[in-house]
Amino acid sequence: MMDVARQRHEGATIGRFLAVLAFAIFNLATETARAQERATYDPGNLQFALPDRWSVETSKQQLTLVAPNEDGFVQFMPLQPGNDASLRTQVALLLTSSIADTVVADPGNGIAINGMPGFRVTGSGSSDATPVQFIAVAVSSSPARPVLVLAYAAQDSFPAHAPVFEALLASLRRR
């Protein structure tokens, strides 16, 4: 009689273990699929990896990603087609209108992200009287569709968001 009860107990324990294991695998697969979710920015003909748990806000021409704690942001804004000097002027105007007291730490080196030409600018300023740091990338999926991608966060939370910003920028692709 004891052996039957013991076998039932061991069977129930193994059953619970398998149920917990299946639940963990399902959650891991769900998180992995979510982490690899792709989003698009139509005016720039771009797609990118959507950071996990970030929300998306859209307007007619702008797309804004908001961190779960609302302390990090990525904005996609269209630029007018033009040469490098014209794009740099537009980026400077957008930065100063989006981030008060903008100080550019790096004036911008030419880059290519997944075959798309552009340039990158870093710096600091303030948003709603909060000191912020930013990474701004101007990139073109085609000469007719340049885009500014502006990633910024409060100075104290920027180090935590920087890897997310870098991963998002590295994930930019032509749509």
PDB file of C-alpha atoms in Angstrom:
ATOM      1  CA  MET A   1       0.000   0.000   0.000  1.00  0.00           C
ATOM      2  CA  MET A   2       2.851   2.419   0.859  1.00  0.00           C
ATOM      3  CA  ASP A   3       4.508   1.773  -2.490  1.00  0.00           C
ATOM      4  CA  VAL A   4       1.349   2.777  -4.372  1.00  0.00           C
ATOM      5  CA  ALA A   5       1.040   6.022  -2.383  1.00  0.00           C
ATOM      6  CA  ARG A   6       4.715   6.763  -2.903  1.00  0.00           C
ATOM      7  CA  GLN A   7       4.448   6.180  -6.674  1.00  0.00           C
ATOM      8  CA  ARG A   8       1.442   8.491  -6.833  1.00  0.00           C
ATOM      9  CA  HIS A   9       3.329  11.180  -4.870  1.00  0.00           C
ATOM     10  CA  GLU A  10       6.406  10.862  -7.122  1.00  0.00           C
ATOM     11  CA  GLY A  11       4.180  10.927 -10.215  1.00  0.00           C
ATOM     12  CA  ALA A  12       2.456  14.084  -8.966  1.00  0.00           C
ATOM     13  CA  THR A  13       5.830  15.689  -8.197  1.00  0.00           C
ATOM     14  CA  ILE A  14       7.135  14.879 -11.677  1.00  0.00           C
ATOM     15  CA  GLY A  15       3.875  16.153 -13.185  1.00  0.00           C
ATOM     16  CA  ARG A  16       4.198  19.472 -11.305  1.00  0.00           C
ATOM     17  CA  PHE A  17       7.845  19.739 -12.373  1.00  0.00           C
ATOM     18  CA  LEU A  18       6.924  19.176 -16.019  1.00  0.00           C
ATOM     19  CA  ALA A  19       4.102  21.733 -15.784  1.00  0.00           C
ATOM     20  CA  VAL A  20       6.478  24.338 -14.294  1.00  0.00           C
ATOM     21  CA  LEU A  21       9.094  23.525 -16.933  1.00  0.00           C
ATOM     22  CA  ALA A  22       6.536  23.877 -19.752  1.00  0.00           C
ATOM     23  CA  PHE A  23       5.369  27.216 -18.296  1.00  0.00           C
ATOM     24  CA  ALA A  24       8.970  28.489 -18.105  1.00  0.00           C
ATOM     25  CA  ILE A  25       9.701  27.427 -21.690  1.00  0.00           C
ATOM     26  CA  PHE A  26       6.487  29.107 -22.911  1.00  0.00           C
ATOM     27  CA  ASN A  27       7.399  32.360 -21.109  1.00  0.00           C
ATOM     28  CA  LEU A  28      10.951  32.292 -22.491  1.00  0.00           C
ATOM     29  CA  ALA A  29       9.656  31.709 -26.023  1.00  0.00           C
ATOM     30  CA  THR A  30       7.124  34.534 -25.605  1.00  0.00           C
ATOM     31  CA  GLU A  31       9.785  36.958 -24.306  1.00  0.00           C
ATOM     32  CA  THR A  32      12.174  35.977 -27.123  1.00  0.00           C
ATOM     33  CA  ALA A  33       9.477  36.525 -29.751  1.00  0.00           C
ATOM     34  CA  ARG A  34       8.561  39.870 -28.168  1.00  0.00           C
ATOM     35  CA  ALA A  35      12.213  40.954 -28.019  1.00  0.00           C
ATOM     36  CA  GLN A  36      12.502  40.272 -31.742  1.00  0.00           C
ATOM     37  CA  GLU A  37       9.293  42.118 -32.678  1.00  0.00           C
ATOM     38  CA  ARG A  38       9.864  44.423 -35.644  1.00  0.00           C
ATOM     39  CA  ALA A  39       8.217  47.805 -36.100  1.00  0.00           C
ATOM     40  CA  THR A  40       8.219  50.206 -39.031  1.00  0.00           C
ATOM     41  CA  TYR A  41       8.522  53.919 -39.647  1.00  0.00           C
ATOM     42  CA  ASP A  42       6.811  54.426 -43.000  1.00  0.00           C
ATOM     43  CA  PRO A  43       7.959  57.999 -43.829  1.00  0.00           C
ATOM     44  CA  GLY A  44      11.570  56.789 -43.688  1.00  0.00           C
ATOM     45  CA  ASN A  45      10.899  53.368 -45.194  1.00  0.00           C
ATOM     46  CA  LEU A  46      12.602  51.837 -42.129  1.00  0.00           C
ATOM     47  CA  GLN A  47      12.030  48.865 -39.893  1.00  0.00           C
ATOM     48  CA  PHE A  48      13.669  48.193 -36.541  1.00  0.00           C
ATOM     49  CA  ALA A  49      13.596  45.911 -33.515  1.00  0.00           C
ATOM     50  CA  LEU A  50      11.056  47.201 -31.011  1.00  0.00           C
ATOM     51  CA  PRO A  51      12.566  47.174 -27.505  1.00  0.00           C
ATOM     52  CA  ASP A  52      10.795  44.866 -25.083  1.00  0.00           C
ATOM     53  CA  ARG A  53       7.907  46.509 -23.178  1.00  0.00           C
ATOM     54  CA  TRP A  54       8.424  49.928 -24.836  1.00  0.00           C
ATOM     55  CA  SER A  55       5.250  51.670 -25.974  1.00  0.00           C
ATOM     56  CA  VAL A  56       4.730  53.333 -29.342  1.00  0.00           C
ATOM     57  CA  GLU A  57       3.151  56.748 -29.879  1.00  0.00           C
ATOM     58  CA  THR A  58       2.490  58.021 -33.373  1.00  0.00           C
ATOM     59  CA  SER A  59       1.549  61.252 -35.017  1.00  0.00           C
ATOM     60  CA  LYS A  60       1.247  62.098 -38.683  1.00  0.00           C
ATOM     61  CA  GLN A  61       5.004  62.295 -39.348  1.00  0.00           C
ATOM     62  CA  GLN A  62       6.649  61.322 -36.049  1.00  0.00           C
ATOM     63  CA  LEU A  63       6.990  58.049 -34.197  1.00  0.00           C
ATOM     64  CA  THR A  64       8.026  58.012 -30.532  1.00  0.00           C
ATOM     65  CA  LEU A  65       9.066  54.977 -28.513  1.00  0.00           C
ATOM     66  CA  VAL A  66       8.701  55.332 -24.743  1.00  0.00           C
ATOM     67  CA  ALA A  67      10.585  53.236 -22.166  1.00  0.00           C
ATOM     68  CA  PRO A  68       8.483  51.290 -19.646  1.00  0.00           C
ATOM     69  CA  ASN A  69       9.425  53.744 -16.859  1.00  0.00           C
ATOM     70  CA  GLU A  70       8.901  56.711 -19.207  1.00  0.00           C
ATOM     71  CA  ASP A  71      12.506  57.813 -18.655  1.00  0.00           C
ATOM     72  CA  GLY A  72      13.897  56.997 -22.099  1.00  0.00           C
ATOM     73  CA  PHE A  73      12.651  57.986 -25.552  1.00  0.00           C
ATOM     74  CA  VAL A  74      13.413  57.370 -29.211  1.00  0.00           C
ATOM     75  CA  GLN A  75      11.882  59.679 -31.799  1.00  0.00           C
ATOM     76  CA  PHE A  76      11.780  59.109 -35.560  1.00  0.00           C
ATOM     77  CA  MET A  77      11.356  62.319 -37.573  1.00  0.00           C
ATOM     78  CA  PRO A  78      11.517  62.839 -41.341  1.00  0.00           C
ATOM     79  CA  LEU A  79      14.132  65.145 -42.819  1.00  0.00           C
ATOM     80  CA  GLN A  80      13.954  66.954 -46.143  1.00  0.00           C
ATOM     81  CA  PRO A  81      16.137  65.381 -48.843  1.00  0.00           C
ATOM     82  CA  GLY A  82      19.410  67.208 -49.340  1.00  0.00           C
ATOM     83  CA  ASN A  83      23.173  67.042 -49.238  1.00  0.00           C
ATOM     84  CA  ASP A  84      25.210  66.370 -46.090  1.00  0.00           C
ATOM     85  CA  ALA A  85      25.387  70.056 -45.087  1.00  0.00           C
ATOM     86  CA  SER A  86      21.615  70.447 -45.510  1.00  0.00           C
ATOM     87  CA  LEU A  87      20.908  67.340 -43.416  1.00  0.00           C
ATOM     88  CA  ARG A  88      23.288  68.505 -40.673  1.00  0.00           C
ATOM     89  CA  THR A  89      21.528  71.890 -40.559  1.00  0.00           C
ATOM     90  CA  GLN A  90      18.137  70.187 -40.256  1.00  0.00           C
ATOM     91  CA  VAL A  91      19.416  67.911 -37.494  1.00  0.00           C
ATOM     92  CA  ALA A  92      20.831  70.895 -35.581  1.00  0.00           C
ATOM     93  CA  LEU A  93      17.485  72.713 -35.837  1.00  0.00           C
ATOM     94  CA  LEU A  94      15.517  69.654 -34.708  1.00  0.00           C
ATOM     95  CA  LEU A  95      17.893  69.001 -31.820  1.00  0.00           C
ATOM     96  CA  THR A  96      17.652  72.553 -30.520  1.00  0.00           C
ATOM     97  CA  SER A  97      13.864  72.527 -30.848  1.00  0.00           C
ATOM     98  CA  SER A  98      13.539  69.112 -29.120  1.00  0.00           C
ATOM     99  CA  ILE A  99      16.251  69.435 -26.463  1.00  0.00           C
ATOM    100  CA  ALA A 100      16.846  72.793 -24.774  1.00  0.00           C
ATOM    101  CA  ASP A 101      20.421  73.950 -24.143  1.00  0.00           C
ATOM    102  CA  THR A 102      21.772  71.419 -26.642  1.00  0.00           C
ATOM    103  CA  VAL A 103      25.517  70.893 -26.378  1.00  0.00           C
ATOM    104  CA  VAL A 104      26.983  68.660 -29.069  1.00  0.00           C
ATOM    105  CA  ALA A 105      29.805  66.521 -27.689  1.00  0.00           C
ATOM    106  CA  ASP A 106      30.573  64.811 -30.995  1.00  0.00           C
ATOM    107  CA  PRO A 107      29.878  66.842 -34.150  1.00  0.00           C
ATOM    108  CA  GLY A 108      29.024  63.749 -36.100  1.00  0.00           C
ATOM    109  CA  ASN A 109      30.997  61.232 -38.045  1.00  0.00           C
ATOM    110  CA  GLY A 110      29.822  59.597 -41.218  1.00  0.00           C
ATOM    111  CA  ILE A 111      28.399  56.140 -40.592  1.00  0.00           C
ATOM    112  CA  ALA A 112      26.572  53.372 -42.398  1.00  0.00           C
ATOM    113  CA  ILE A 113      23.893  51.307 -40.696  1.00  0.00           C
ATOM    114  CA  ASN A 114      23.117  48.116 -42.581  1.00  0.00           C
ATOM    115  CA  GLY A 115      24.203  49.728 -45.837  1.00  0.00           C
ATOM    116  CA  MET A 116      22.321  52.987 -45.242  1.00  0.00           C
ATOM    117  CA  PRO A 117      24.502  56.122 -45.176  1.00  0.00           C
ATOM    118  CA  GLY A 118      24.200  58.725 -42.465  1.00  0.00           C
ATOM    119  CA  PHE A 119      25.929  60.442 -39.572  1.00  0.00           C
ATOM    120  CA  ARG A 120      25.824  60.282 -35.793  1.00  0.00           C
ATOM    121  CA  VAL A 121      25.851  63.124 -33.247  1.00  0.00           C
ATOM    122  CA  THR A 122      25.984  62.821 -29.449  1.00  0.00           C
ATOM    123  CA  GLY A 123      25.497  65.405 -26.747  1.00  0.00           C
ATOM    124  CA  SER A 124      23.463  66.701 -23.855  1.00  0.00           C
ATOM    125  CA  GLY A 125      20.857  69.298 -22.996  1.00  0.00           C
ATOM    126  CA  SER A 126      17.623  69.439 -21.066  1.00  0.00           C
ATOM    127  CA  SER A 127      14.044  68.323 -21.543  1.00  0.00           C
ATOM    128  CA  ASP A 128      11.379  69.759 -19.255  1.00  0.00           C
ATOM    129  CA  ALA A 129      14.217  71.141 -17.055  1.00  0.00           C
ATOM    130  CA  THR A 130      15.716  67.639 -16.667  1.00  0.00           C
ATOM    131  CA  PRO A 131      19.336  67.176 -17.813  1.00  0.00           C
ATOM    132  CA  VAL A 132      19.451  64.642 -20.665  1.00  0.00           C
ATOM    133  CA  GLN A 133      21.979  62.894 -22.875  1.00  0.00           C
ATOM    134  CA  PHE A 134      21.239  61.974 -26.474  1.00  0.00           C
ATOM    135  CA  ILE A 135      22.343  60.048 -29.518  1.00  0.00           C
ATOM    136  CA  ALA A 136      21.070  61.427 -32.813  1.00  0.00           C
ATOM    137  CA  VAL A 137      21.451  59.536 -36.072  1.00  0.00           C
ATOM    138  CA  ALA A 138      20.501  60.845 -39.492  1.00  0.00           C
ATOM    139  CA  VAL A 139      20.092  57.912 -41.853  1.00  0.00           C
ATOM    140  CA  SER A 140      18.699  57.482 -45.369  1.00  0.00           C
ATOM    141  CA  SER A 141      16.989  54.348 -46.610  1.00  0.00           C
ATOM    142  CA  SER A 142      17.052  56.198 -49.959  1.00  0.00           C
ATOM    143  CA  PRO A 143      18.174  59.735 -50.942  1.00  0.00           C
ATOM    144  CA  ALA A 144      14.527  60.818 -50.941  1.00  0.00           C
ATOM    145  CA  ARG A 145      13.782  59.541 -47.408  1.00  0.00           C
ATOM    146  CA  PRO A 146      16.277  60.767 -44.799  1.00  0.00           C
ATOM    147  CA  VAL A 147      15.244  60.366 -41.162  1.00  0.00           C
ATOM    148  CA  LEU A 148      16.456  61.635 -37.802  1.00  0.00           C
ATOM    149  CA  VAL A 149      16.421  59.016 -35.062  1.00  0.00           C
ATOM    150  CA  LEU A 150      16.821  60.786 -31.714  1.00  0.00           C
ATOM    151  CA  ALA A 151      17.385  58.606 -28.633  1.00  0.00           C
ATOM    152  CA  TYR A 152      17.552  60.371 -25.283  1.00  0.00           C
ATOM    153  CA  ALA A 153      17.149  59.839 -21.561  1.00  0.00           C
ATOM    154  CA  ALA A 154      17.728  61.665 -18.316  1.00  0.00           C
ATOM    155  CA  GLN A 155      21.446  61.801 -17.540  1.00  0.00           C
ATOM    156  CA  ASP A 156      21.095  59.499 -14.520  1.00  0.00           C
ATOM    157  CA  SER A 157      19.211  56.811 -16.485  1.00  0.00           C
ATOM    158  CA  PHE A 158      21.067  57.210 -19.813  1.00  0.00           C
ATOM    159  CA  PRO A 159      23.700  54.537 -18.993  1.00  0.00           C
ATOM    160  CA  ALA A 160      20.927  51.988 -18.418  1.00  0.00           C
ATOM    161  CA  HIS A 161      19.211  52.908 -21.705  1.00  0.00           C
ATOM    162  CA  ALA A 162      22.346  53.222 -23.853  1.00  0.00           C
ATOM    163  CA  PRO A 163      22.524  49.472 -24.724  1.00  0.00           C
ATOM    164  CA  VAL A 164      18.843  49.532 -25.766  1.00  0.00           C
ATOM    165  CA  PHE A 165      19.448  52.642 -27.893  1.00  0.00           C
ATOM    166  CA  GLU A 166      22.517  51.091 -29.536  1.00  0.00           C
ATOM    167  CA  ALA A 167      20.677  47.812 -30.250  1.00  0.00           C
ATOM    168  CA  LEU A 168      17.746  49.699 -31.792  1.00  0.00           C
ATOM    169  CA  LEU A 169      20.060  51.791 -33.987  1.00  0.00           C
ATOM    170  CA  ALA A 170      21.966  48.676 -35.084  1.00  0.00           C
ATOM    171  CA  SER A 171      18.656  47.008 -35.998  1.00  0.00           C
ATOM    172  CA  LEU A 172      17.597  49.742 -38.480  1.00  0.00           C
ATOM    173  CA  ARG A 173      16.915  48.273 -41.916  1.00  0.00           C
ATOM    174  CA  ARG A 174      15.336  49.325 -45.189  1.00  0.00           C
ATOM    175  CA  ARG A 175      11.760  48.138 -45.311  1.00  0.00           C
TER     176      ARG A 175
END
